[in-house]
PDB file of C-alpha atoms in Angstrom:
ATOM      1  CA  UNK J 217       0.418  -1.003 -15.298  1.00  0.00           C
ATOM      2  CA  UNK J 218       0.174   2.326 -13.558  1.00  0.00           C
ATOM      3  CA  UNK J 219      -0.760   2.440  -9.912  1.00  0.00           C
ATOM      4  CA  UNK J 220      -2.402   6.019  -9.092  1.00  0.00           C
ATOM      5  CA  UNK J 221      -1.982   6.033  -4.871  1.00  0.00           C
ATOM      6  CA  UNK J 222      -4.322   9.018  -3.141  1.00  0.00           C
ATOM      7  CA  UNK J 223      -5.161   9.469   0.985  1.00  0.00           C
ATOM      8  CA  UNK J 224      -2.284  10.556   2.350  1.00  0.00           C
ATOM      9  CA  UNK J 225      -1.488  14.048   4.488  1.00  0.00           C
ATOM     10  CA  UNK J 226      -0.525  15.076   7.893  1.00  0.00           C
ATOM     11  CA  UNK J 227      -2.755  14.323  10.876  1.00  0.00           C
ATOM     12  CA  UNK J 228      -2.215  14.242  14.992  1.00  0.00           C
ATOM     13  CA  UNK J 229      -1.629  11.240  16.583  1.00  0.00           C
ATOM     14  CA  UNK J 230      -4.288   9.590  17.410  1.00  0.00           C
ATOM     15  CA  UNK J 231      -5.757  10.478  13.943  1.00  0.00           C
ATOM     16  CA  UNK J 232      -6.580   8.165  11.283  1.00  0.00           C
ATOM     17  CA  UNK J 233      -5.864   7.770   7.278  1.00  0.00           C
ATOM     18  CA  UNK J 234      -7.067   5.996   4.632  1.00  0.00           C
ATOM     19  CA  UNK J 235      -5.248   5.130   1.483  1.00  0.00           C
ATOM     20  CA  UNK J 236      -5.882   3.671  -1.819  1.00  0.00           C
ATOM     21  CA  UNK J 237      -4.198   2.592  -4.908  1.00  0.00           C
ATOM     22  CA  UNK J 238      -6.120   2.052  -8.266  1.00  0.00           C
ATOM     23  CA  UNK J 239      -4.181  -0.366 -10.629  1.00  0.00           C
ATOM     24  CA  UNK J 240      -4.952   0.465 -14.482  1.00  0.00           C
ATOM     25  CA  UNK J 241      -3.556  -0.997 -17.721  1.00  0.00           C
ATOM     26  CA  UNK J 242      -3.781  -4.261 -19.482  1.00  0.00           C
ATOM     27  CA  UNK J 243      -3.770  -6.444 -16.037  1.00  0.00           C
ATOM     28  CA  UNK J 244      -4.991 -10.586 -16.567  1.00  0.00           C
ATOM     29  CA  UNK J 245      -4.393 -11.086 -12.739  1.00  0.00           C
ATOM     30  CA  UNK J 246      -3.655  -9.155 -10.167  1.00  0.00           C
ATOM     31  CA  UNK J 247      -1.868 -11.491  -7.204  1.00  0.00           C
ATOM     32  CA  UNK J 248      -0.882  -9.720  -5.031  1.00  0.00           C
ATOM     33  CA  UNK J 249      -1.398  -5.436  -3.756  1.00  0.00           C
ATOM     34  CA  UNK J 250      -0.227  -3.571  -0.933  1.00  0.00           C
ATOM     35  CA  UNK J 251       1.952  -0.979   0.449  1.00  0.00           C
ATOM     36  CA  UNK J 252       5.673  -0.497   1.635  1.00  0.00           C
ATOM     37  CA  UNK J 253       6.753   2.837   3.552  1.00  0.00           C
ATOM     38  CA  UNK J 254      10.117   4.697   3.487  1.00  0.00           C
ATOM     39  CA  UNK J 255      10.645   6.860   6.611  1.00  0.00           C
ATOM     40  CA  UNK J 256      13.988   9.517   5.891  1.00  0.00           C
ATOM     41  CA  UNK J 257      17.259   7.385   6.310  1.00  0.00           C
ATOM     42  CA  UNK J 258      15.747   4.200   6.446  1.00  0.00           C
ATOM     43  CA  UNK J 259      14.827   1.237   3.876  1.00  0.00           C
ATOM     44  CA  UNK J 260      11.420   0.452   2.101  1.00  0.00           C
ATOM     45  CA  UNK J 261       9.936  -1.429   4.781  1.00  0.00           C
ATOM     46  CA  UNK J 262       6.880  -3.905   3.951  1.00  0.00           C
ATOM     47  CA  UNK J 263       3.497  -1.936   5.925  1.00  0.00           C
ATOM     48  CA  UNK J 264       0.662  -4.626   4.598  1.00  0.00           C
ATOM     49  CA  UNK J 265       0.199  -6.685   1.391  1.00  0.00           C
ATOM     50  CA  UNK J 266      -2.381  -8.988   0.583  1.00  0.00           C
ATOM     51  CA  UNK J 267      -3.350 -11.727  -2.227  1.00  0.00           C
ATOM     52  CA  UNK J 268      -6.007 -12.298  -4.777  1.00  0.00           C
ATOM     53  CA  UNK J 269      -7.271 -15.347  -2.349  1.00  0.00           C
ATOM     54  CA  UNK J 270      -7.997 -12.674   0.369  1.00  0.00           C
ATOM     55  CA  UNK J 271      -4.855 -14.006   2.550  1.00  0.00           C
ATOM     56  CA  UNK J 272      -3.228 -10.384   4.227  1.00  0.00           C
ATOM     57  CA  UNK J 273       0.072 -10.125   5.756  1.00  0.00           C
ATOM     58  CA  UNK J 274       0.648  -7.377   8.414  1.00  0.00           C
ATOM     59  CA  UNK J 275       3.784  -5.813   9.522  1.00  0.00           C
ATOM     60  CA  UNK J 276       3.905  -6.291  13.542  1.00  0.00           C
ATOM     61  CA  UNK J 277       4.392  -2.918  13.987  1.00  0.00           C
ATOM     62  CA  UNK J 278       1.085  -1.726  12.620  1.00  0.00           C
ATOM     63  CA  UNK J 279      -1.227  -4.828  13.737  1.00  0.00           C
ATOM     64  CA  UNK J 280      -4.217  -4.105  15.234  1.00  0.00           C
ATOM     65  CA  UNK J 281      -4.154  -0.293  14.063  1.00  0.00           C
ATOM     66  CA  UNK J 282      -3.968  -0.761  10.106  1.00  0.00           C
ATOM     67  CA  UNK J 283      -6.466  -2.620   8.207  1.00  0.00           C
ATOM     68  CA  UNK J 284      -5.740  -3.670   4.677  1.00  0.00           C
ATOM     69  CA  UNK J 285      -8.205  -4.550   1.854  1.00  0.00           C
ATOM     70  CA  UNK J 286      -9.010  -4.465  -2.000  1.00  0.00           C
ATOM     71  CA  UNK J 287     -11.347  -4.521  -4.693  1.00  0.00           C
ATOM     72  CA  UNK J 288     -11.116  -7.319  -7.089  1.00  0.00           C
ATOM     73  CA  UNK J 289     -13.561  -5.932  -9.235  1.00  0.00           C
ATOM     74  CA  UNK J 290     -11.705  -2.921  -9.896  1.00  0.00           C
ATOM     75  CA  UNK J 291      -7.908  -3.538  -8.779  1.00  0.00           C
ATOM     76  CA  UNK J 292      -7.609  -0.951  -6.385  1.00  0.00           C
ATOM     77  CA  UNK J 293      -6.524  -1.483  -2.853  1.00  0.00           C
ATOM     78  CA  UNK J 294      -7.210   0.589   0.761  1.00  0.00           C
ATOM     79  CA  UNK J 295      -4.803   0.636   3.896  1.00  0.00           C
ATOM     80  CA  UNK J 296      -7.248   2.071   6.816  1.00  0.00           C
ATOM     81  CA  UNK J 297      -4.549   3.564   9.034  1.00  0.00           C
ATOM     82  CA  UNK J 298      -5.921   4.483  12.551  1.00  0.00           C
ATOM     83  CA  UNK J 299      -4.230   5.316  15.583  1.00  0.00           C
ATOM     84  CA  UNK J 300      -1.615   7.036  14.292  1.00  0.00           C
ATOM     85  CA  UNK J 301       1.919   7.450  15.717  1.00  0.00           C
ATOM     86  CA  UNK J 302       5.066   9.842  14.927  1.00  0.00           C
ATOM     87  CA  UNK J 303       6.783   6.636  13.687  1.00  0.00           C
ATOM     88  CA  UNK J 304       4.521   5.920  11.507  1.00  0.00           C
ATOM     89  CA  UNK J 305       5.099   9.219   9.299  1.00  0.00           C
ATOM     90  CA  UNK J 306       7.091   8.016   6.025  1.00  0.00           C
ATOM     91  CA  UNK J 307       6.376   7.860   2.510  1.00  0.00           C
ATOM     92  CA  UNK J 308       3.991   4.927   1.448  1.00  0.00           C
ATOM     93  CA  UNK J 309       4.284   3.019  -1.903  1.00  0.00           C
ATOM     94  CA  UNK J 310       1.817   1.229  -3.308  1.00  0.00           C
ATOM     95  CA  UNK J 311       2.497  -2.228  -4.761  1.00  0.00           C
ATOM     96  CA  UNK J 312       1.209  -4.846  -7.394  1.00  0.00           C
ATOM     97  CA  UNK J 313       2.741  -8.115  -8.422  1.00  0.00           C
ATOM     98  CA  UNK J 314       0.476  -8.161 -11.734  1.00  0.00           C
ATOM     99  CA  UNK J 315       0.453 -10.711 -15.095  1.00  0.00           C
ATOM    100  CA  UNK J 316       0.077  -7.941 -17.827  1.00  0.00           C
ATOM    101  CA  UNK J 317      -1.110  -9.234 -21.235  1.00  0.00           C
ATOM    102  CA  UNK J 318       1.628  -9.338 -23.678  1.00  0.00           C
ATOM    103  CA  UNK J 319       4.341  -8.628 -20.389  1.00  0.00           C
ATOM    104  CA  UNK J 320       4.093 -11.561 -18.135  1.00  0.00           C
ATOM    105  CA  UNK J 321       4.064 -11.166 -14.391  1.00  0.00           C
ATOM    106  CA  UNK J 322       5.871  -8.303 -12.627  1.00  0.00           C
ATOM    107  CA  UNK J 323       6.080  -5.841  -9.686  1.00  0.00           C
ATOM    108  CA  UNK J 324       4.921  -2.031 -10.045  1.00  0.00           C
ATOM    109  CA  UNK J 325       5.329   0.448  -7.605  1.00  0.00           C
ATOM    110  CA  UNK J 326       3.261   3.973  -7.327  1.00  0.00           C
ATOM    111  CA  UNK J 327       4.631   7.520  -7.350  1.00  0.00           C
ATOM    112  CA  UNK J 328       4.269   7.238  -3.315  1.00  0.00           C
ATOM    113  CA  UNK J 329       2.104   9.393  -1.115  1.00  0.00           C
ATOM    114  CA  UNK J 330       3.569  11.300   2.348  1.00  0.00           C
ATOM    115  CA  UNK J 331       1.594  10.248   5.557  1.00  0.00           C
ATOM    116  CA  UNK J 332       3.199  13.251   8.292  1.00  0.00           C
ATOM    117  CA  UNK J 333       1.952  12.543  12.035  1.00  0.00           C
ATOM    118  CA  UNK J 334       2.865  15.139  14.338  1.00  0.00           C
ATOM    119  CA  UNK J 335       2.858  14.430  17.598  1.00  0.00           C
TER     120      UNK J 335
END
């Protein structure tokens, strides 16, 4: 599986970002997609994930400004990011927990994408 993440860049706070994450390969069910950030110095921190049933976790840090949400029909996954904040500037990783013909079920991560809010 190969997870191609795209939407990131630098923006004021205040400003707003959108995200997404296509998931390609040999995929029989996608369970669950989402995205992690790593700010400098600091561990991979869980931002939003959310399951083939539609069920969404949100970290409380970004509630009520982030939005996540994906496309069954074509594996790929968005994170609306609005309101910005300084804090939020880290790199985000895209995530799958996929069952892969021939593989089984596993997690994939993306090549990451920098978000940069400047305050």
């Amino acid at each position: 599986v190969q997870l191609q993440a795209s939407g990131g860049g630098l923006v004021h706070a205040g400003g707003s970002l959108r995200l997404s994450c296509a998931a390609s390969g040999s995929i029989l069910s996608m369970i669950r997609m989402g995205w992690y950030c790593q700010a400098p110095g600091k561990e991979r921190e869980l931002v939003a994930i959310t399951t083939f049933g539609g069920s969404a976790t949100i970290a409380d840090s970004v509630k009520g400004r982030f939005t996540i949400s994906r496309d069954d029909s074509t594996n790929t996954v968005y994170l609306q990011m609005n309101s910005l904040k300084p804090e939020d500037t880290a790199v985000y990783y895209c995530y799958a927990d996929a069952v892969v013909r021939g593989l089984g079920q596993y997690d994939y991560w993306g090549q990451g994408t920098q978000v940069t809010v400047s305050s």
